[in-house]
XYZ file of C-alpha atoms in Angstrom:
397
model
C 17.412 13.812 33.396
C 15.894 16.450 31.099
C 14.955 15.147 27.669
C 14.199 17.918 25.138
C 12.823 15.381 22.703
C 10.119 14.343 25.201
C 7.144 16.690 24.686
C 6.034 16.221 28.310
C 9.382 17.674 29.410
C 10.287 20.146 26.686
C 7.175 22.351 27.151
C 6.705 24.386 30.333
C 10.380 23.751 31.002
C 11.286 27.330 31.900
C 12.149 26.621 35.561
C 14.267 23.604 34.501
C 16.048 25.695 31.867
C 16.788 28.406 34.443
C 18.401 25.751 36.678
C 20.438 24.489 33.685
C 21.618 28.028 32.875
C 22.729 28.418 36.437
C 24.589 25.104 36.228
C 26.655 26.111 33.260
C 26.687 27.084 29.549
C 26.723 23.414 28.450
C 24.741 20.821 30.419
C 24.492 17.073 29.824
C 20.934 15.874 29.221
C 19.182 12.644 28.288
C 20.432 10.574 25.393
C 24.010 11.785 25.727
C 23.078 15.150 24.298
C 24.924 18.337 25.245
C 22.472 21.219 25.837
C 23.778 24.767 25.278
C 21.857 26.978 27.705
C 22.995 30.574 27.428
C 22.729 33.366 24.847
C 26.330 33.953 23.773
C 27.335 30.256 23.636
C 24.205 29.530 21.541
C 25.290 32.298 19.147
C 28.742 30.806 18.960
C 27.409 27.373 18.066
C 24.976 28.691 15.493
C 27.628 30.682 13.635
C 30.313 27.896 13.705
C 29.237 25.861 10.696
C 32.660 24.207 10.521
C 32.511 22.354 13.832
C 28.749 21.955 14.201
C 26.869 20.201 11.454
C 23.287 20.856 10.491
C 23.019 17.576 8.587
C 20.293 15.745 10.483
C 18.494 18.748 11.913
C 15.932 17.712 14.463
C 16.167 14.015 13.585
C 16.847 11.474 16.338
C 20.368 10.091 16.621
C 21.223 7.627 13.830
C 18.685 8.978 11.334
C 20.295 9.879 7.997
C 18.218 11.868 5.419
C 19.341 11.746 1.777
C 20.859 15.030 0.647
C 18.102 15.814 -1.898
C 15.348 15.320 0.668
C 16.843 17.570 3.307
C 15.153 20.796 4.364
C 17.130 24.026 4.457
C 17.817 23.531 8.148
C 19.324 20.124 7.425
C 21.999 21.329 5.003
C 25.604 22.239 5.707
C 27.966 24.566 3.776
C 28.659 24.894 0.928
C 25.281 23.444 -0.100
C 23.407 25.316 2.630
C 24.737 28.696 1.530
C 23.839 28.090 -2.088
C 20.315 26.790 -1.335
C 19.711 29.544 1.202
C 20.519 32.128 -1.418
C 17.739 30.681 -3.571
C 15.264 30.885 -0.699
C 16.257 34.420 0.122
C 15.939 35.380 -3.539
C 12.482 33.751 -3.683
C 11.355 35.645 -0.560
C 12.815 39.127 -1.223
C 11.467 42.226 0.636
C 9.692 43.082 -2.698
C 7.889 39.746 -2.654
C 6.911 40.159 0.950
C 5.702 43.735 0.419
C 3.653 42.717 -2.601
C 1.789 40.165 -0.461
C 0.753 42.663 2.276
C -2.581 43.565 0.630
C -3.431 39.835 0.305
C -2.446 39.224 3.957
C -4.644 42.060 5.129
C -7.625 41.035 2.999
C -7.330 37.399 4.007
C -7.050 38.188 7.700
C -10.158 40.394 7.510
C -12.099 37.729 5.601
C -11.240 35.038 8.141
C -12.299 37.253 11.071
C -15.522 38.304 9.325
C -16.376 34.648 8.844
C -16.109 33.858 12.546
C -19.480 32.996 14.205
C -20.524 34.927 17.383
C -20.253 31.764 19.430
C -17.928 28.726 19.694
C -14.916 30.454 18.121
C -11.426 28.843 18.272
C -8.978 31.456 16.976
C -6.306 28.763 16.309
C -8.601 26.869 13.909
C -10.346 29.951 12.582
C -7.472 32.448 12.283
C -3.912 31.737 13.393
C -3.473 28.534 11.383
C -5.418 29.315 8.141
C -3.915 32.804 7.710
C -0.252 31.844 7.228
C -1.296 28.733 5.384
C -3.222 30.746 2.866
C -0.405 33.276 2.537
C 2.029 30.504 1.759
C -0.325 28.976 -0.861
C -0.711 32.450 -2.418
C 3.032 33.030 -2.598
C 3.697 29.632 -4.089
C 1.086 30.222 -6.752
C -1.042 27.242 -5.781
C -4.787 27.152 -6.123
C -6.420 28.967 -3.140
C -8.908 26.131 -2.687
C -6.042 23.756 -1.972
C -5.022 25.571 1.210
C -7.182 23.616 3.630
C -5.968 20.234 2.372
C -2.309 21.376 2.480
C -2.844 22.498 6.100
C -4.239 19.068 6.998
C -1.255 17.289 5.419
C 1.207 19.655 7.099
C -0.437 19.235 10.510
C -0.467 15.427 10.134
C 3.209 15.447 9.264
C 4.264 17.762 12.076
C 2.364 15.791 14.695
C 3.627 12.412 13.513
C 6.876 10.537 14.168
C 8.247 11.917 10.916
C 10.057 15.058 12.229
C 12.182 12.972 14.568
C 12.577 9.753 12.556
C 12.065 10.531 8.880
C 9.416 7.786 8.684
C 5.908 6.752 9.605
C 4.155 3.387 9.485
C 3.592 4.063 5.766
C 7.251 4.194 4.936
C 10.679 5.904 5.106
C 11.166 9.362 3.583
C 8.695 12.069 2.725
C 7.395 10.510 -0.511
C 6.709 7.103 1.171
C 5.457 8.468 4.530
C 3.176 11.057 2.970
C 2.604 10.097 -0.657
C -0.442 12.302 -1.226
C 1.342 15.381 0.076
C 4.554 14.665 -1.889
C 2.507 13.804 -4.964
C 0.655 17.100 -4.849
C 3.891 19.072 -4.713
C 5.388 17.016 -7.538
C 2.348 17.671 -9.717
C 2.536 21.404 -9.092
C 6.264 21.375 -9.936
C 5.636 19.514 -13.151
C 2.888 21.965 -14.168
C 5.003 25.036 -13.370
C 8.035 23.591 -15.117
C 5.967 22.927 -18.262
C 4.557 26.486 -18.122
C 8.016 28.027 -17.801
C 9.394 25.827 -20.611
C 6.563 27.036 -22.801
C 7.464 30.665 -22.213
C 4.652 31.504 -19.819
C 5.576 34.317 -17.470
C 5.214 33.219 -13.827
C 6.590 35.247 -10.878
C 5.438 33.186 -7.923
C 7.764 31.561 -5.430
C 7.412 28.144 -7.051
C 8.606 29.577 -10.389
C 11.540 31.213 -8.693
C 12.576 27.981 -6.962
C 12.489 26.196 -10.331
C 14.273 28.948 -12.230
C 17.195 29.829 -9.934
C 20.375 27.877 -10.242
C 23.433 26.774 -8.154
C 26.696 26.879 -10.098
C 24.725 27.189 -13.278
C 22.612 24.116 -12.593
C 18.916 24.052 -11.470
C 18.250 22.400 -8.116
C 17.368 18.739 -8.273
C 13.591 18.355 -8.359
C 13.547 16.483 -5.038
C 15.460 19.329 -3.401
C 12.903 21.824 -4.699
C 10.160 19.536 -3.355
C 11.818 19.574 0.050
C 12.001 23.390 0.040
C 8.353 23.682 -0.915
C 7.472 21.379 1.959
C 9.690 23.503 4.193
C 7.689 26.602 3.255
C 4.342 24.896 3.838
C 5.168 23.346 7.186
C 7.052 26.510 8.240
C 3.846 28.516 7.890
C 2.095 25.937 10.046
C 4.765 26.118 12.758
C 6.712 29.309 13.104
C 4.163 31.832 11.902
C 0.997 30.174 13.135
C 2.550 29.640 16.598
C 3.771 33.252 16.617
C 0.205 34.470 15.873
C -1.363 32.144 18.462
C 1.168 33.144 21.142
C 0.537 36.831 20.413
C -3.235 36.423 20.672
C -2.906 34.482 23.898
C -0.608 37.219 25.270
C -3.025 39.956 24.192
C -5.692 38.208 26.222
C -3.591 37.449 29.327
C -0.823 40.013 29.726
C -2.211 42.950 31.751
C -2.108 46.218 29.804
C -0.745 44.729 26.606
C -3.858 45.213 24.453
C -4.182 48.900 25.476
C -0.475 49.446 24.924
C -0.449 48.123 21.349
C -3.673 49.940 20.508
C -2.151 53.208 21.669
C 1.215 52.989 19.925
C 2.126 51.206 16.673
C 5.717 50.940 17.837
C 4.562 48.936 20.837
C 3.049 46.342 18.480
C 6.475 45.827 16.826
C 8.106 45.368 20.233
C 5.253 43.045 21.353
C 5.966 40.838 18.281
C 9.704 40.659 19.194
C 8.932 40.101 22.857
C 6.537 37.262 21.973
C 9.227 35.694 19.789
C 11.629 35.980 22.725
C 9.534 34.680 25.581
C 7.526 32.080 23.656
C 9.655 31.077 20.639
C 7.662 28.941 18.179
C 10.705 26.680 17.931
C 12.212 25.818 21.313
C 15.593 24.490 20.173
C 17.605 23.204 17.226
C 20.103 20.364 17.110
C 23.597 20.109 15.712
C 26.207 17.399 15.383
C 29.788 18.156 16.430
C 32.202 17.097 13.697
C 35.462 18.481 15.177
C 36.686 19.244 18.677
C 35.489 22.535 20.052
C 35.207 24.248 23.393
C 32.039 26.232 24.189
C 32.656 28.733 26.980
C 35.424 26.437 28.166
C 33.297 23.306 27.978
C 34.812 20.699 25.601
C 32.522 19.331 22.918
C 33.887 16.226 21.219
C 33.454 15.091 17.628
C 30.477 12.739 17.380
C 28.501 14.395 20.177
C 25.058 15.869 19.513
C 24.437 19.466 20.658
C 21.095 21.027 21.389
C 21.044 24.767 21.001
C 18.492 25.987 23.476
C 16.879 28.936 21.723
C 14.168 29.225 24.333
C 16.708 29.067 27.111
C 18.969 31.638 25.528
C 16.011 33.974 25.022
C 15.633 34.088 28.880
C 19.312 34.444 29.696
C 19.396 36.636 32.825
C 22.720 38.205 31.657
C 21.081 39.543 28.491
C 17.410 40.148 29.379
C 16.384 41.884 32.579
C 13.395 40.240 34.272
C 13.577 37.569 31.570
C 10.345 35.671 32.460
C 8.196 38.818 32.175
C 6.507 39.983 28.983
C 7.501 43.654 28.686
C 6.280 45.744 25.837
C 8.903 48.388 26.744
C 11.858 46.026 26.489
C 14.566 47.796 24.519
C 16.463 44.650 23.424
C 13.477 42.331 22.734
C 14.822 41.762 19.233
C 18.114 40.273 20.598
C 16.339 36.912 20.735
C 17.647 33.895 18.833
C 14.265 32.561 17.700
C 15.061 32.952 13.977
C 18.573 31.658 14.446
C 21.838 33.561 14.089
C 24.616 33.924 11.574
C 24.506 31.788 8.390
C 21.338 30.014 9.522
C 19.041 32.971 10.138
C 15.613 31.935 8.864
C 14.993 33.383 5.338
C 11.259 33.612 6.152
C 11.752 35.782 9.216
C 10.723 39.006 7.458
C 7.557 37.410 6.083
C 6.622 36.017 9.549
C 7.020 39.481 11.131
C 4.940 41.146 8.406
C 2.186 38.576 8.737
C 2.173 38.963 12.523
C 1.974 42.762 12.382
C -0.862 42.834 9.815
C -2.745 40.014 11.518
C -2.653 41.797 14.895
C -3.638 45.145 13.315
C -6.648 43.530 11.618
C -7.568 41.570 14.782
C -7.557 44.792 16.855
C -9.670 46.520 14.199
C -12.192 43.675 14.319
C -12.589 43.529 18.057
C -13.562 46.583 20.103
C -11.288 47.349 23.063
C -11.838 44.829 25.884
C -13.927 42.412 23.852
C -11.112 40.010 22.823
C -11.455 37.575 25.717
C -10.686 33.896 26.156
C -13.651 31.638 27.038
C -14.442 31.243 30.758
C -12.526 28.340 32.242
C -9.906 28.427 29.432
C -7.129 25.914 30.188
C -3.918 26.246 28.209
C -3.050 23.180 26.115
C 0.214 22.939 24.204
C 0.557 21.965 20.609
C 1.712 18.294 20.684
C 5.015 18.634 18.827
C 8.041 18.319 21.126
C 10.028 21.259 19.723
C 7.182 23.764 19.306
C 5.763 26.344 21.674
C 2.151 27.532 21.308
C -1.441 26.980 22.317
C -3.382 24.224 20.619
C -6.676 26.019 20.996
C -7.773 29.591 21.732
C -11.529 29.507 22.435
C -13.063 32.928 22.741
C -15.855 34.091 24.994
C -19.173 34.214 23.102
C -20.087 37.589 21.626
C -23.611 38.976 21.293
């Protein structure tokens, strides 16, 4: 039986997901989970925050995370709505637009630093770019970006995302004390600066300054949101960039199409998000009886919302397994969620992807962006992510 929490099954699962969609809108899978397979039912679950709880996010059954340690995607209303407003306020279009020059300059510097031989664009470009952008937006020291990326990678590839613990301990602070300690130190520094009247306009300052019902967020909740931003850059945006680069190198005609038409690049970003979503699924807990497309879901059951499956729903997307730069409804994907849980960092991820691809195409002459001979696709190891672990390029010069 299909197990979405088993990385060996969750990746390259497109034929299995197609069979599940054909079987019905809700399919029983391993662990007693109910897997929602189709586009409209997935939208229904994502917008129904009354019946379907976000509380334990992607955690395995039985794992309970304290409220103040929960990421945004692990909160339910009314707390979720209040905290999400803070995240949206911290990442306004003005903030994202102000970062564009930094994104472009950083992308160019990373590509200029690549050697002519032995290049891996994941290590050299698609991971460090969003990581450095996040560090910049938070107002951290630029030199700390590499260490933060290491900590975030260690966390995402450990048992922690599913179990909230590692062999070092339970909870973020115990499982990753250096990572948590770094964030706590930055929070203490910024709070002291703000208390002393120093003007700071970075995202960290905004998270500390904004309030819910007149009260600042608990410090542990702010720490969780900062971790959310750091690991989100390492997952959603870096996987989006890596998937796009892989598709530029492997989808016939894609490179020439996006070079010829800026609008095609925007569609390519949406089509990449659709066909290779950085996050394959999200999990919910049913807290009251509901029927999804006529299929009863009982209180206490766990529901998996198959974002990747919904994005290839044959009733919504024609020729769903094909990457089509002319697809008119490519942006109808559910990769960034739907309804109250739409990702507040979606706009930033799209801007980073557009600028990164523009700079990449400026750096490489037409036809010279090529994967190394004998390239074999290897997935990132995390069970719920979709993206290449490495992108070695053919030697230049």
